[in-house]
Short mmCIF file of C-alpha atoms in Angstrom, two decimals:
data_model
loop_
_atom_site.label_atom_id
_atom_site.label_comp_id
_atom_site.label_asym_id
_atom_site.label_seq_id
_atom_site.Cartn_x
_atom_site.Cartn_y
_atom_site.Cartn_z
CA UNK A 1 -41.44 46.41 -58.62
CA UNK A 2 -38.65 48.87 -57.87
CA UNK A 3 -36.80 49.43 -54.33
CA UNK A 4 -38.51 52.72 -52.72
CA UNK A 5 -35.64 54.93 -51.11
CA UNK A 6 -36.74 57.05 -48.53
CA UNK A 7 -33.56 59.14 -47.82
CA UNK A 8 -30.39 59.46 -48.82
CA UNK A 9 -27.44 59.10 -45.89
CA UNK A 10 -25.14 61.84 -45.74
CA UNK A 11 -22.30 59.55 -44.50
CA UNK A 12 -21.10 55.60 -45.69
CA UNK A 13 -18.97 53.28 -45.22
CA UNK A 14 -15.93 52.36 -47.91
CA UNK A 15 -12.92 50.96 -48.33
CA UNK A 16 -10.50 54.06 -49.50
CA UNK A 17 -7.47 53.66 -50.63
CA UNK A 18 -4.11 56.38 -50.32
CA UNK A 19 -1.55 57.39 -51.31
CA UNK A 20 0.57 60.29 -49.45
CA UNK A 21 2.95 61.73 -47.40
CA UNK A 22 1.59 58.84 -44.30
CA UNK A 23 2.35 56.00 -47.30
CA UNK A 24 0.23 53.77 -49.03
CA UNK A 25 -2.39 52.03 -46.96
CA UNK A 26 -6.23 51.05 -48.34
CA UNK A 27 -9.01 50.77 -45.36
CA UNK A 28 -12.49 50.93 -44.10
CA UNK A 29 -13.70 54.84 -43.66
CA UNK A 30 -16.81 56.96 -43.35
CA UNK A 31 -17.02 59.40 -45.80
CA UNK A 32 -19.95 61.74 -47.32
CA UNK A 33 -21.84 61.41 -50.40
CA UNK A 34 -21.08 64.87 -51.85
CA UNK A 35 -17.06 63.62 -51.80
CA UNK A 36 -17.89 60.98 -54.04
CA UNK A 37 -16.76 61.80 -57.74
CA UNK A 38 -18.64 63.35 -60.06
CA UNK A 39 -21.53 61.92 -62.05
CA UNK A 40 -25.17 61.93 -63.01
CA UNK A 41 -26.45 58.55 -61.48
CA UNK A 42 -26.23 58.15 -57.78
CA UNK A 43 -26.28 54.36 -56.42
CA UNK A 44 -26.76 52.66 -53.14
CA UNK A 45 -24.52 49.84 -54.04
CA UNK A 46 -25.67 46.05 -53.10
CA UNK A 47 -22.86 43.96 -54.07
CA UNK A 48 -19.81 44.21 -55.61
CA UNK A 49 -16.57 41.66 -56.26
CA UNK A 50 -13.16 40.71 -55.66
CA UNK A 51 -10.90 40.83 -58.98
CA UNK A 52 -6.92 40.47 -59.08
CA UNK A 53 -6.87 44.18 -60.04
CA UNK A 54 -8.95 44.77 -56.69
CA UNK A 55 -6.07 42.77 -54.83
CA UNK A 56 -3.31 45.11 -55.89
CA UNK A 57 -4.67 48.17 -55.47
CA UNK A 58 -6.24 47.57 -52.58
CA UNK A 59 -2.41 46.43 -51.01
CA UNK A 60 -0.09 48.66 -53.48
CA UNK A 61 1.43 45.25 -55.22
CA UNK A 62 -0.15 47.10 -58.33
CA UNK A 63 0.02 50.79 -59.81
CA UNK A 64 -3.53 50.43 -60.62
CA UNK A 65 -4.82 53.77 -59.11
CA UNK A 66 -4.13 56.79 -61.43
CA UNK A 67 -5.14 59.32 -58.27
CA UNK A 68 -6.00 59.22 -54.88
CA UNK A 69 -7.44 58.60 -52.53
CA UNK A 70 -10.09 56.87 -54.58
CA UNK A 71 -12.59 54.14 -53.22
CA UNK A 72 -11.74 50.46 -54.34
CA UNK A 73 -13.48 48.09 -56.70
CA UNK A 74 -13.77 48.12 -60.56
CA UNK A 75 -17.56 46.15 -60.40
CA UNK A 76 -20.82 47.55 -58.89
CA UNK A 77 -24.11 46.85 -59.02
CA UNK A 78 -27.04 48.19 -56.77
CA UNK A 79 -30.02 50.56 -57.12
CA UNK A 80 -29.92 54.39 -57.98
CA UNK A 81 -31.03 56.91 -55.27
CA UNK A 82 -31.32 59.68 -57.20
CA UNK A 83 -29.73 60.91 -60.76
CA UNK A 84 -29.80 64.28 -63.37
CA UNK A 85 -29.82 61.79 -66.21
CA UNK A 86 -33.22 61.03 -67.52
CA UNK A 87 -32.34 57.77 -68.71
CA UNK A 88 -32.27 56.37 -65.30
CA UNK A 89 -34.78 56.90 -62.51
CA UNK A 90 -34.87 56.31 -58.62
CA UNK A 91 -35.40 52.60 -58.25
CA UNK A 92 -33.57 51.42 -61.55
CA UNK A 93 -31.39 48.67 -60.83
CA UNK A 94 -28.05 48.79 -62.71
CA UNK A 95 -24.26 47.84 -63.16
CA UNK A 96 -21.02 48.75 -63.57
CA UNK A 97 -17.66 46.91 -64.21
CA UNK A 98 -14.20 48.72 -65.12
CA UNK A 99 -14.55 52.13 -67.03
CA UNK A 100 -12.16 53.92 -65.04
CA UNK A 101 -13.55 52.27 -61.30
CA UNK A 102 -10.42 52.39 -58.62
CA UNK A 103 -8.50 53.98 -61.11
CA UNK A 104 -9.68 57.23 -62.08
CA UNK A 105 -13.37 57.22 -59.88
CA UNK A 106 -14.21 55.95 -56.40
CA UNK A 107 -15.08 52.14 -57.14
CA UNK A 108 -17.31 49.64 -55.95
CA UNK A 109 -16.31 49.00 -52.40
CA UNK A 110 -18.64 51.76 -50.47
CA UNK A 111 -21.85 51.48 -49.74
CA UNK A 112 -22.44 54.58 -52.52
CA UNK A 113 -21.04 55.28 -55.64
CA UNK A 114 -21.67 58.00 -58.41
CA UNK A 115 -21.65 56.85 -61.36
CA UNK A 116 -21.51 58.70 -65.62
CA UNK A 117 -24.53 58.34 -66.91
CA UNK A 118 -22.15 57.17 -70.21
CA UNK A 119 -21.15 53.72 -68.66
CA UNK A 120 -24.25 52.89 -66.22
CA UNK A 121 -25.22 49.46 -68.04
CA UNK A 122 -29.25 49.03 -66.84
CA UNK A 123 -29.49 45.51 -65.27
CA UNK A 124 -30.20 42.63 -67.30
CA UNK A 125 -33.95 41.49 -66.67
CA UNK A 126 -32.86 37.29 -66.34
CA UNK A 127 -30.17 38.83 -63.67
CA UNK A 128 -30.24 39.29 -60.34
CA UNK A 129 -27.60 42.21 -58.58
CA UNK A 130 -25.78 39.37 -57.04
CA UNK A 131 -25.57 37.19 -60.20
CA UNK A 132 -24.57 40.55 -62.23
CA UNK A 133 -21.74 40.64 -59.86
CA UNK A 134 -20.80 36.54 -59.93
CA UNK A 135 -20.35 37.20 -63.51
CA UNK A 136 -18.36 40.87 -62.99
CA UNK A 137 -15.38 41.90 -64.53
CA UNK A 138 -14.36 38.00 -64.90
CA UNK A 139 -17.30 37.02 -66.73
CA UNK A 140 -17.77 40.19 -68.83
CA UNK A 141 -14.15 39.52 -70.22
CA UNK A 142 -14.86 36.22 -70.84
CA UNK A 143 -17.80 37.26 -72.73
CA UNK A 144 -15.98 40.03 -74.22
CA UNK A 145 -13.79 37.73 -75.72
CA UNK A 146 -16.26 35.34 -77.27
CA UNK A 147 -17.93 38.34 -78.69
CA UNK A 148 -14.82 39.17 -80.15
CA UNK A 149 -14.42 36.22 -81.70
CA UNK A 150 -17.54 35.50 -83.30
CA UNK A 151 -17.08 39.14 -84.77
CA UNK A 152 -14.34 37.36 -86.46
CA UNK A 153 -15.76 34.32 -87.76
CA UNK A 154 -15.43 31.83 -84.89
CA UNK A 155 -17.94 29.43 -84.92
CA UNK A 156 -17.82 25.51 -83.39
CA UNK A 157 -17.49 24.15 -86.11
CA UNK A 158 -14.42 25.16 -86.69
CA UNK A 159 -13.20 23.03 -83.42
CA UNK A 160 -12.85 22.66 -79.41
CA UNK A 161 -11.68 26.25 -77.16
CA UNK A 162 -8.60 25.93 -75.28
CA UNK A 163 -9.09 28.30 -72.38
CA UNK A 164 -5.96 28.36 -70.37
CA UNK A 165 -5.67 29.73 -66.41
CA UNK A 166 -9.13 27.79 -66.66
CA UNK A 167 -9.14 27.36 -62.40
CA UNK A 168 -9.26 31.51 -62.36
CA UNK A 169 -12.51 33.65 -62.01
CA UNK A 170 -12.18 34.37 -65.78
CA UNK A 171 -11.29 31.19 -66.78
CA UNK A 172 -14.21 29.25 -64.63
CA UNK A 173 -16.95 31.84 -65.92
CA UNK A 174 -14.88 31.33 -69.77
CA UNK A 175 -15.79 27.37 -69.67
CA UNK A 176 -19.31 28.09 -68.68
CA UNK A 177 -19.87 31.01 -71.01
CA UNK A 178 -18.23 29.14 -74.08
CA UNK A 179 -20.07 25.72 -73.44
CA UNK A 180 -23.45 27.59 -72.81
CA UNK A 181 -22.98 28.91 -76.47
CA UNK A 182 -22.23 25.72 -78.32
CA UNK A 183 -18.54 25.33 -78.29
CA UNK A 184 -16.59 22.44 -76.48
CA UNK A 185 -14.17 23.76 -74.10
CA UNK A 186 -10.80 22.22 -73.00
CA UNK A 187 -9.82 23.75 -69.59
CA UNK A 188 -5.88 24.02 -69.12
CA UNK A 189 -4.76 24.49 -65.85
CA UNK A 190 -2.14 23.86 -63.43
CA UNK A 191 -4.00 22.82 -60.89
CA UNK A 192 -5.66 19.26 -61.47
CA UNK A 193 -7.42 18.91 -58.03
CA UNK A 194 -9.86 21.39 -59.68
CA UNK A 195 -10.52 19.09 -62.81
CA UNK A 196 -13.55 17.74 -61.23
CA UNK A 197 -14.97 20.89 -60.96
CA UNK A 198 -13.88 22.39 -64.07
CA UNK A 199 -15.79 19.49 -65.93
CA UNK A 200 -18.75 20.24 -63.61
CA UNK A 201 -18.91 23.48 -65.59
CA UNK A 202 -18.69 22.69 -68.89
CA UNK A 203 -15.32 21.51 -69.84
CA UNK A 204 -14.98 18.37 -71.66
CA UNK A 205 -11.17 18.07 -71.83
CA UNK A 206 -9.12 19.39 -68.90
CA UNK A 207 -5.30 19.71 -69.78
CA UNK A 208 -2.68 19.68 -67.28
CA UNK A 209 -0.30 22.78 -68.17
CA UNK A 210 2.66 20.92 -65.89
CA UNK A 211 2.07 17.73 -68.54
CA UNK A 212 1.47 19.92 -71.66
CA UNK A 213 4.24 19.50 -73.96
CA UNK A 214 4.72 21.97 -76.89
CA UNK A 215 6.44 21.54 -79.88
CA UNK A 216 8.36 24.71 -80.64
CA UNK A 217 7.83 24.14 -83.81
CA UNK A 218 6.47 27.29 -86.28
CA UNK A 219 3.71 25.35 -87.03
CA UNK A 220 2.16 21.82 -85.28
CA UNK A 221 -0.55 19.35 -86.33
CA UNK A 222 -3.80 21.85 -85.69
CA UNK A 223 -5.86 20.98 -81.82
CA UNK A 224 -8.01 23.56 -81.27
CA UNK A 225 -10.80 25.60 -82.82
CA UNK A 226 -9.13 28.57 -81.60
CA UNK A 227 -8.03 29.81 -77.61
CA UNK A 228 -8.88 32.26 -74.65
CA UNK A 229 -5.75 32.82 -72.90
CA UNK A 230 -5.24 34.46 -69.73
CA UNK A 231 -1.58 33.75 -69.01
CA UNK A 232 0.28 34.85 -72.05
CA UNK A 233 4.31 34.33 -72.23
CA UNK A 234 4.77 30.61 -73.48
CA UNK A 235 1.46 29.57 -72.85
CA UNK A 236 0.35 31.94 -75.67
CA UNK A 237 3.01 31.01 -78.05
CA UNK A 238 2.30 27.36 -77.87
CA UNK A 239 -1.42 27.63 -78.34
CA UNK A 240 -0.54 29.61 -81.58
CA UNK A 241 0.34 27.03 -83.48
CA UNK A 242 -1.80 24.40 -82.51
CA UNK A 243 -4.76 27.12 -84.14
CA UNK A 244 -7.00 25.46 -86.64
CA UNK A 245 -7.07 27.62 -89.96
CA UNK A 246 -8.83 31.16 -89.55
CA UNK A 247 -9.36 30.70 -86.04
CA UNK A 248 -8.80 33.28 -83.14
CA UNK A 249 -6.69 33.46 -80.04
CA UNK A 250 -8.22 35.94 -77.66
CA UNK A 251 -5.55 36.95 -74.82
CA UNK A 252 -6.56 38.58 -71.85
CA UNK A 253 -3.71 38.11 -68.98
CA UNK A 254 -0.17 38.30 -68.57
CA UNK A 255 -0.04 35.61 -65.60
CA UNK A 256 3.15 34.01 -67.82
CA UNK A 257 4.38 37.26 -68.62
CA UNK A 258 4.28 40.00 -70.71
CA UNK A 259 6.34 38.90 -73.33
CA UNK A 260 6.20 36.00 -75.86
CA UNK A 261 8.23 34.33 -78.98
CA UNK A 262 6.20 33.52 -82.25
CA UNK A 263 6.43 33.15 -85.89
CA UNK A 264 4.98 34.87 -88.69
CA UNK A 265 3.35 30.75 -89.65
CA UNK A 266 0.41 30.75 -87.68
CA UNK A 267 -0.80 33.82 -88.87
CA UNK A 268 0.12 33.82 -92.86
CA UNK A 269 -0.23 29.97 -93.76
CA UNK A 270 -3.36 29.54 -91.52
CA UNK A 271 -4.77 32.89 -91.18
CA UNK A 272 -5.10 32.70 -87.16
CA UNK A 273 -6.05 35.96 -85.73
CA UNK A 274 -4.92 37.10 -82.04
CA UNK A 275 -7.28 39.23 -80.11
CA UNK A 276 -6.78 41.69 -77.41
CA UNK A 277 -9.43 42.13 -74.99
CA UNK A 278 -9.16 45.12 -73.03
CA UNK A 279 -12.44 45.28 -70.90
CA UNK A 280 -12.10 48.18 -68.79
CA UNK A 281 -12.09 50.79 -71.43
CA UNK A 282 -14.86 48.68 -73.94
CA UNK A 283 -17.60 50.92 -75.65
CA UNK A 284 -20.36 51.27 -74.71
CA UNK A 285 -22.64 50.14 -77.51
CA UNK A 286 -20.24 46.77 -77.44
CA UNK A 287 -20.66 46.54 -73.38
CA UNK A 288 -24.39 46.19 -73.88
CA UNK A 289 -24.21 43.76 -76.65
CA UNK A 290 -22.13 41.70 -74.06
CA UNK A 291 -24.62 42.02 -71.15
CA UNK A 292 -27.57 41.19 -73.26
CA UNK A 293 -25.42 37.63 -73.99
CA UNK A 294 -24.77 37.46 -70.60
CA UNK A 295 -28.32 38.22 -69.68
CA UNK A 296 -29.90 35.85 -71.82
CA UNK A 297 -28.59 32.70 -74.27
CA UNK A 298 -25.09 33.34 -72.71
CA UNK A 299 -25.74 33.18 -68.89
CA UNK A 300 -23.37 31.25 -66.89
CA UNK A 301 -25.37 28.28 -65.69
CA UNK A 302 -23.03 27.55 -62.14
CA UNK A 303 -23.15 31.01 -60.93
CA UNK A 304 -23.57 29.67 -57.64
CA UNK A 305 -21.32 27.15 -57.63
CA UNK A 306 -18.46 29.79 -59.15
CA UNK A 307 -19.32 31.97 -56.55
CA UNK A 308 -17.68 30.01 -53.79
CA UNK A 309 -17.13 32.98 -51.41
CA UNK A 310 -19.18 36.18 -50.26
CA UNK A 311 -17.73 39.23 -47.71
CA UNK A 312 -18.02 42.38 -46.12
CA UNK A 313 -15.87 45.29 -46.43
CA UNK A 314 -14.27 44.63 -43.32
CA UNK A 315 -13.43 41.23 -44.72
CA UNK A 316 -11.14 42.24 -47.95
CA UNK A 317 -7.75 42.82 -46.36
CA UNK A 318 -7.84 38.84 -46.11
CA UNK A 319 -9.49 38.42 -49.08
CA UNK A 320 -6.54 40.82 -51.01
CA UNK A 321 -3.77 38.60 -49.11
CA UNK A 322 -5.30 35.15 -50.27
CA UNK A 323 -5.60 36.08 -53.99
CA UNK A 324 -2.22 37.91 -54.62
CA UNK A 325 -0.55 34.32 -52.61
CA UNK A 326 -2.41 32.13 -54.93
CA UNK A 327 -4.55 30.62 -52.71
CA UNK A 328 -7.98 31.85 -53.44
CA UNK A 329 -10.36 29.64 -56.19
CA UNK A 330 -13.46 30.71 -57.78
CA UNK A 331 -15.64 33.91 -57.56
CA UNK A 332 -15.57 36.27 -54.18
CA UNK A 333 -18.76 38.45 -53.81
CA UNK A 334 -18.66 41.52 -51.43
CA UNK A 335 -21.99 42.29 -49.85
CA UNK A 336 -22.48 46.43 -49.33
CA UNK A 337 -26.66 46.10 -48.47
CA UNK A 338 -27.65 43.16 -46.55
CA UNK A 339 -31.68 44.25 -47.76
CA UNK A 340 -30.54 42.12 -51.17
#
C-alpha cells in the first residue's frame, strides 16, 4: 500500500542556512517548492537525522556548505509527491544520505526536498522511514566500511573488530552492524559509563581508550582481526600494529586529528590494508549493495534503543549545541511529517 498525496503545498517549513552580507546564521523559514534545487524526484520528507556534519553547518563551527543558502541535513527519507523520472512513482517510499545534501543541494531538514533521480536509493522492504533514518549516514558508514572490508578479504576468522569512538552514532550502529554479521566486536571508548550499553549491542570486549596503553613499537604481538576507526591521530597508529596478518583498518573520522605517525611494518611484513571510507560521495551501484545489507542480514538489531532521541525542526539549535559540546549519546531522529 502506498501513501496517496492529494496536493502538493506551495510553501514548507525548513531549516535554511546563510551565509551573507547579515553573517552566518541557520534557522526555521517558509519557503516554496519551486526554490528547492533542481531534480527529478520530488519528496515530502518524514524523517530525517542529526549527524556531527549537521551540527557544524547548521552553527558555522564547520565549512561544510559549498553555497548558500542551502537547507540543512545530509539524510532524508520520506515519500515522493511527484517526479519526471520513471523509475520512481508518486507513493514510492525512498532515501537519501550524503551525495552532496547541505553542501551542494538543500538537505534533509524541510518538510520537501528534490532530489537526482541518480542518488534516490528506493527504501529497503524490512525498513521502515524511521529505521532508514536510525541507521542514516552513521550506520551507512559503518556498513560502508564492513563492505569495504570484506571486498578485501576480511572475514572472522581472521579475529575480533576493534571499533574505536564506539559510544558515537557510527560507532554504536558499527558494533551492531559488525556483530549482526558474525564478527566479535571490541568497543573502545572513552567513556566507560556507556560500557553497559555498548555490550547491550553487541560488543563483547569494551576497552577503555584512557587505560589503553600502546606500545610504539613498529610492530606488537597481533589483537585484532582488523579495526573501524573513527578518531584517527594516535588512535589509528596504535591499532596498526596490533593488525592480525592481511587484515584491514577502515578509518572514517578525524576526532584525534588529522594527522598520524606509522611505519612501513604493518603494512609490508603483515600485509594490513588501511581503508578510507568516504560515504558522501559513494557510487551508486556500491550504495545499494550497502542498503540491501542494511535492509536485510545486516540490520541493526537495537535501532530503537540507538535511537535515544527524536525532534522537530524547531528543536535542532539545541540539538547542534549538545553534539558539538560533547554531550549528546546515541542516535537523534528529526520528525518532518507527524502522519509516519
Amino acid at each position: 500500500m502506498t501513501d496517496a498525496i492529494d496536493t502538493i503545498p506551495t510553501d514548507f517549513r525548513a531549516f535554511r542556512i546563510h551565509n551573507d552580507d547579515a553573517g552566518y546564521r541557520g534557522g526555521i523559514e517558509t519557503m516554496n517548492t519551486q526554490a528547492l534545487s533542481a531534480g527529478e524526484v520530488l519528496v515530502k520528507v518524514a524523517y530525517s537525522s542529526v549527524n556531527y556534519k549537521d551540527a557544524l553547518a547548521g552553527t558555522g563551527k564547520g565549512k561544510i556548505l559549498r553555497h548558500y543558502p542551502l537547507n540543512g541535513g545530509i539524510d532524508a527519507a520520506g515519500v515522493v509527491v511527484a517526479s519526471t523520472d520513471p523509475a520512481f512513482k508518486e507513493g514510492d517510499k525512498v532515501l537519501c544520505t550524503g551525495s552532496g545534501l547541505s553542501e551542494t543541494r538543500d538537505g534533509g531538514y524541510g518538510q520537501y526536498i528534490r532530489l537526482l533521480a541518480q542518488w534516490t536509493i528506493p527504501l529497503p522492504k524490512d525498513l521502515s522511514l524511521r529505521e532508514s533514518m536510525i541507521i542514516g549516514t552513521a550506520g551507512f558508514t559503518a556498513a560502508l566500511a564492513l563492505l569495504r572490508m570484506q571486498d578485501n578479504r576480511q572475514t572472522p576468522a581472521l579475529g575480533p573488530i576493534a571499533v574505536s569512538g564506539a559510544s558515537g552514532g557510527v560507532g554504536m550502529l558499527a558494533i551492531d552492524i559488525f556483530s549482526r554479521a558474525g564478527y566479535e566486536v571490541h568497543a573502545i571508548s572513552g567513556k566507560a559509563a556507556h560500557f553497559d550499553f555498548l555490550r547491550d549491542l553487541g560488543a563483547v570486549q569494551c576497552i577503555d581508550r584512557h587505560q589503553l596503553a600502546f606500545s610504539g613499537k613498529p610492530m606488537d604481538s597481533a589483537r585484532f582481526g582488523g579495526a573501524l576507526d573513527n578518531v584517527g591521530g594516535p588512535m589509528l597508529a596504535g591499532l596498526l600494529p596490533l593488525i592480525e596478518p592481511y587484515g584491514n583498518v577502515a578509518i572514517c573520522g578525524n576526532a584525534g586529528g588529522i594527522g598520524f605517525e606509522s611505519t612501513v611494518m604493518p603494512f609490508i611484513i603483515r600485509g594490513a590494508s588501511l581503508l578510507g571510507i568516504a560515504s558522501a560521495g559513494t557510487a551508486r551501484d556500491i550504495r545499494d549493495r550497502v542498503w540491501e545489507h542494511l535492509g536485510g542480514d545486516w540490520k541493526p538489531r537495537h535501532l530503537e534503543r540507538i535511537a535515544t532521541r527524536e525532534v522537530s525542526l524547531d528543536q535542532l539549535p539545541d540539538v547542534f549545541g549538545r553534539m558539538l559540546a560533547g554531550d549528546s549519546f546515541g542516535r537523534t531522529v528529526v520528525r518532518l511529517d507527524t502522519s509516519h
